[in-house]
Amino acid sequence: MADDTAKGTAGFIFEMGVMKQAKRTGWWFTGNNNPESIADHSFRVGIIGAVLAMMESVDPAKVALMCLFHDTQETRIGDIPHIGRRYIKAAPNETVTADQIARAHPAVKVGVHRVVEEYEANDSPEAIVAKDADKLECLVQAVEYRAQGNTLVQDWIDTSLNSLKTASARELAEAALTMSPLEWRQTFLG
């Protein structure tokens, strides 16, 4: 029989599966009734984070790990749109994470807590890059939704663009804003 920490860790893994079903609700305001899931978002944030880290000469593995865990709390508190945060006081992400991993293996508790705490503190070069990856992913997603005919995404683009801190993120955002989301295919199909 599995010990309690193995069951606690397996429970955390099962809980993270909820991210595959939970939708990013902010896109509902744009009329998108079937937005990406939190897991969809987090996957690309991780890729963007690793890429930005390479461009900014910081640890890409550390950034990707922060990106992977940056929204895991949403399995418990949901994806609260920015306008909703004006009215709802959710527990800090570190508190939610502590509850999520309370029964996990000790090394998992320490590791996940450390990653989330650094991301939320936003005072290391890796955390700054990880936060930029989150905002850049939102911008890229908005560009994709706009290309699909959703015309109400400009606020998401502007807000994301204005919040970027690193030169690399701003450079990639400007590039994304000047091309079609499918332009990459021309390299191989042209």
GROMACS .gro file of C-alpha atoms in nm:
model
  190
    1MET     CA    1   0.000   0.000   0.000
    2ALA     CA    2   0.125   0.345  -0.091
    3ASP     CA    3   0.243   0.561   0.197
    4ASP     CA    4   0.067   0.887   0.278
    5THR     CA    5   0.320   1.112   0.103
    6ALA     CA    6   0.302   0.903  -0.216
    7LYS     CA    7  -0.077   0.933  -0.208
    8GLY     CA    8  -0.053   1.304  -0.131
    9THR     CA    9   0.185   1.353  -0.424
   10ALA     CA   10  -0.032   1.143  -0.656
   11GLY     CA   11  -0.331   1.350  -0.545
   12PHE     CA   12  -0.145   1.667  -0.640
   13ILE     CA   13  -0.075   1.517  -0.983
   14PHE     CA   14  -0.443   1.431  -1.027
   15GLU     CA   15  -0.540   1.782  -0.920
   16MET     CA   16  -0.310   1.930  -1.182
   17GLY     CA   17  -0.514   1.742  -1.443
   18VAL     CA   18  -0.800   1.981  -1.366
   19MET     CA   19  -0.597   2.247  -1.549
   20LYS     CA   20  -0.664   2.058  -1.875
   21GLN     CA   21  -1.039   2.111  -1.828
   22ALA     CA   22  -1.051   2.459  -1.674
   23LYS     CA   23  -1.080   2.742  -1.926
   24ARG     CA   24  -0.913   3.081  -1.922
   25THR     CA   25  -1.220   3.285  -1.841
   26GLY     CA   26  -1.094   3.633  -1.930
   27TRP     CA   27  -1.141   3.554  -2.298
   28TRP     CA   28  -1.518   3.526  -2.241
   29PHE     CA   29  -1.527   3.906  -2.231
   30THR     CA   30  -1.412   3.906  -2.593
   31GLY     CA   31  -1.700   3.681  -2.699
   32ASN     CA   32  -1.482   3.369  -2.714
   33ASN     CA   33  -1.699   3.095  -2.568
   34ASN     CA   34  -1.437   2.822  -2.603
   35PRO     CA   35  -1.104   2.970  -2.493
   36GLU     CA   36  -0.790   2.772  -2.428
   37SER     CA   37  -0.751   2.576  -2.105
   38ILE     CA   38  -0.521   2.681  -1.824
   39ALA     CA   39  -0.299   2.385  -1.917
   40ASP     CA   40  -0.284   2.501  -2.280
   41HIS     CA   41  -0.175   2.844  -2.160
   42SER     CA   42   0.078   2.708  -1.910
   43PHE     CA   43   0.240   2.482  -2.168
   44ARG     CA   44   0.313   2.768  -2.405
   45VAL     CA   45   0.416   2.996  -2.117
   46GLY     CA   46   0.680   2.733  -2.035
   47ILE     CA   47   0.808   2.726  -2.393
   48ILE     CA   48   0.812   3.105  -2.415
   49GLY     CA   49   0.981   3.127  -2.076
   50ALA     CA   50   1.261   2.894  -2.180
   51VAL     CA   51   1.310   3.086  -2.507
   52LEU     CA   52   1.313   3.424  -2.331
   53ALA     CA   53   1.554   3.290  -2.068
   54MET     CA   54   1.795   3.183  -2.341
   55MET     CA   55   1.767   3.525  -2.503
   56GLU     CA   56   1.814   3.702  -2.168
   57SER     CA   57   2.102   3.472  -2.057
   58VAL     CA   58   1.928   3.340  -1.744
   59ASP     CA   59   1.855   2.980  -1.642
   60PRO     CA   60   1.597   2.843  -1.891
   61ALA     CA   61   1.518   2.534  -1.683
   62LYS     CA   62   1.443   2.745  -1.376
   63VAL     CA   63   1.225   2.983  -1.578
   64ALA     CA   64   1.038   2.698  -1.747
   65LEU     CA   65   0.972   2.539  -1.406
   66MET     CA   66   0.830   2.867  -1.272
   67CYS     CA   67   0.613   2.896  -1.581
   68LEU     CA   68   0.487   2.542  -1.538
   69PHE     CA   69   0.370   2.613  -1.183
   70HIS     CA   70   0.261   2.977  -1.223
   71ASP     CA   71  -0.115   2.907  -1.251
   72THR     CA   72  -0.150   2.575  -1.068
   73GLN     CA   73  -0.348   2.748  -0.793
   74GLU     CA   74  -0.632   2.801  -1.039
   75THR     CA   75  -0.746   2.442  -0.981
   76ARG     CA   76  -0.878   2.573  -0.648
   77ILE     CA   77  -0.957   2.940  -0.699
   78GLY     CA   78  -1.036   2.942  -1.071
   79ASP     CA   79  -0.909   3.178  -1.335
   80ILE     CA   80  -1.026   3.510  -1.195
   81PRO     CA   81  -1.036   3.770  -1.474
   82HIS     CA   82  -0.860   4.098  -1.397
   83ILE     CA   83  -1.191   4.282  -1.364
   84GLY     CA   84  -1.307   4.023  -1.110
   85ARG     CA   85  -0.999   4.075  -0.894
   86ARG     CA   86  -1.139   4.416  -0.808
   87TYR     CA   87  -1.420   4.247  -0.614
   88ILE     CA   88  -1.270   3.920  -0.493
   89LYS     CA   89  -0.989   3.878  -0.244
   90ALA     CA   90  -0.841   3.536  -0.317
   91ALA     CA   91  -0.583   3.374  -0.092
   92PRO     CA   92  -0.225   3.441  -0.201
   93ASN     CA   93  -0.092   3.186  -0.450
   94GLU     CA   94   0.169   3.071  -0.197
   95THR     CA   95  -0.110   2.982   0.049
   96VAL     CA   96  -0.306   2.790  -0.213
   97THR     CA   97   0.008   2.605  -0.322
   98ALA     CA   98   0.089   2.513   0.041
   99ASP     CA   99  -0.255   2.355   0.073
  100GLN     CA  100  -0.218   2.175  -0.260
  101ILE     CA  101   0.111   2.013  -0.160
  102ALA     CA  102   0.045   1.969   0.213
  103ARG     CA  103   0.040   1.587   0.191
  104ALA     CA  104   0.303   1.553  -0.081
  105HIS     CA  105   0.651   1.406  -0.051
  106PRO     CA  106   0.876   1.643   0.151
  107ALA     CA  107   1.102   1.713  -0.146
  108VAL     CA  108   0.797   1.800  -0.358
  109LYS     CA  109   0.668   2.034  -0.087
  110VAL     CA  110   0.999   2.216  -0.064
  111GLY     CA  111   1.056   2.228  -0.441
  112VAL     CA  112   0.711   2.344  -0.548
  113HIS     CA  113   0.690   2.597  -0.264
  114ARG     CA  114   1.030   2.742  -0.358
  115VAL     CA  115   0.934   2.775  -0.727
  116VAL     CA  116   0.599   2.944  -0.657
  117GLU     CA  117   0.746   3.170  -0.389
  118GLU     CA  118   1.021   3.295  -0.623
  119TYR     CA  119   0.776   3.350  -0.907
  120GLU     CA  120   0.540   3.548  -0.684
  121ALA     CA  121   0.822   3.755  -0.528
  122ASN     CA  122   0.923   3.862  -0.881
  123ASP     CA  123   1.264   3.976  -0.762
  124SER     CA  124   1.500   3.743  -0.947
  125PRO     CA  125   1.596   3.770  -1.315
  126GLU     CA  126   1.431   3.431  -1.374
  127ALA     CA  127   1.103   3.540  -1.212
  128ILE     CA  128   1.096   3.858  -1.419
  129VAL     CA  129   1.146   3.652  -1.736
  130ALA     CA  130   0.878   3.404  -1.624
  131LYS     CA  131   0.630   3.689  -1.566
  132ASP     CA  132   0.714   3.825  -1.912
  133ALA     CA  133   0.652   3.481  -2.059
  134ASP     CA  134   0.303   3.480  -1.905
  135LYS     CA  135   0.223   3.823  -2.051
  136LEU     CA  136   0.378   3.744  -2.389
  137GLU     CA  137   0.174   3.424  -2.414
  138CYS     CA  138  -0.143   3.626  -2.353
  139LEU     CA  139  -0.043   3.868  -2.627
  140VAL     CA  140   0.034   3.586  -2.872
  141GLN     CA  141  -0.297   3.417  -2.790
  142ALA     CA  142  -0.481   3.745  -2.849
  143VAL     CA  143  -0.310   3.781  -3.188
  144GLU     CA  144  -0.424   3.428  -3.276
  145TYR     CA  145  -0.780   3.498  -3.164
  146ARG     CA  146  -0.777   3.821  -3.366
  147ALA     CA  147  -0.663   3.630  -3.674
  148GLN     CA  148  -0.959   3.396  -3.620
  149GLY     CA  149  -1.194   3.692  -3.642
  150ASN     CA  150  -1.226   3.798  -3.278
  151THR     CA  151  -1.203   4.176  -3.295
  152LEU     CA  152  -1.235   4.248  -2.922
  153VAL     CA  153  -0.883   4.149  -2.813
  154GLN     CA  154  -0.695   4.480  -2.845
  155ASP     CA  155  -0.712   4.557  -2.472
  156TRP     CA  156  -0.542   4.221  -2.399
  157ILE     CA  157  -0.272   4.300  -2.654
  158ASP     CA  158  -0.213   4.651  -2.519
  159THR     CA  159  -0.212   4.548  -2.154
  160SER     CA  160   0.024   4.258  -2.219
  161LEU     CA  161   0.260   4.467  -2.432
  162ASN     CA  162   0.274   4.747  -2.175
  163SER     CA  163   0.360   4.507  -1.892
  164LEU     CA  164   0.664   4.346  -2.057
  165LYS     CA  165   0.991   4.420  -1.875
  166THR     CA  166   1.267   4.252  -2.076
  167ALA     CA  167   1.404   4.367  -2.409
  168SER     CA  168   1.368   4.016  -2.549
  169ALA     CA  169   0.999   3.993  -2.461
  170ARG     CA  170   0.930   4.334  -2.615
  171GLU     CA  171   1.120   4.235  -2.929
  172LEU     CA  172   0.922   3.911  -2.966
  173ALA     CA  173   0.594   4.091  -2.898
  174GLU     CA  174   0.666   4.346  -3.171
  175ALA     CA  175   0.751   4.065  -3.411
  176ALA     CA  176   0.432   3.875  -3.322
  177LEU     CA  177   0.227   4.188  -3.385
  178THR     CA  178   0.365   4.227  -3.738
  179MET     CA  179   0.303   3.877  -3.869
  180SER     CA  180   0.035   3.619  -3.927
  181PRO     CA  181   0.019   3.338  -3.672
  182LEU     CA  182   0.073   3.098  -3.964
  183GLU     CA  183   0.361   3.283  -4.125
  184TRP     CA  184   0.605   3.025  -3.985
  185ARG     CA  185   0.461   2.769  -4.231
  186GLN     CA  186   0.588   2.966  -4.531
  187THR     CA  187   0.944   2.865  -4.451
  188PHE     CA  188   0.859   2.506  -4.535
  189LEU     CA  189   0.573   2.546  -4.780
  190GLY     CA  190   0.703   2.839  -4.984
   0.00000   0.00000   0.00000
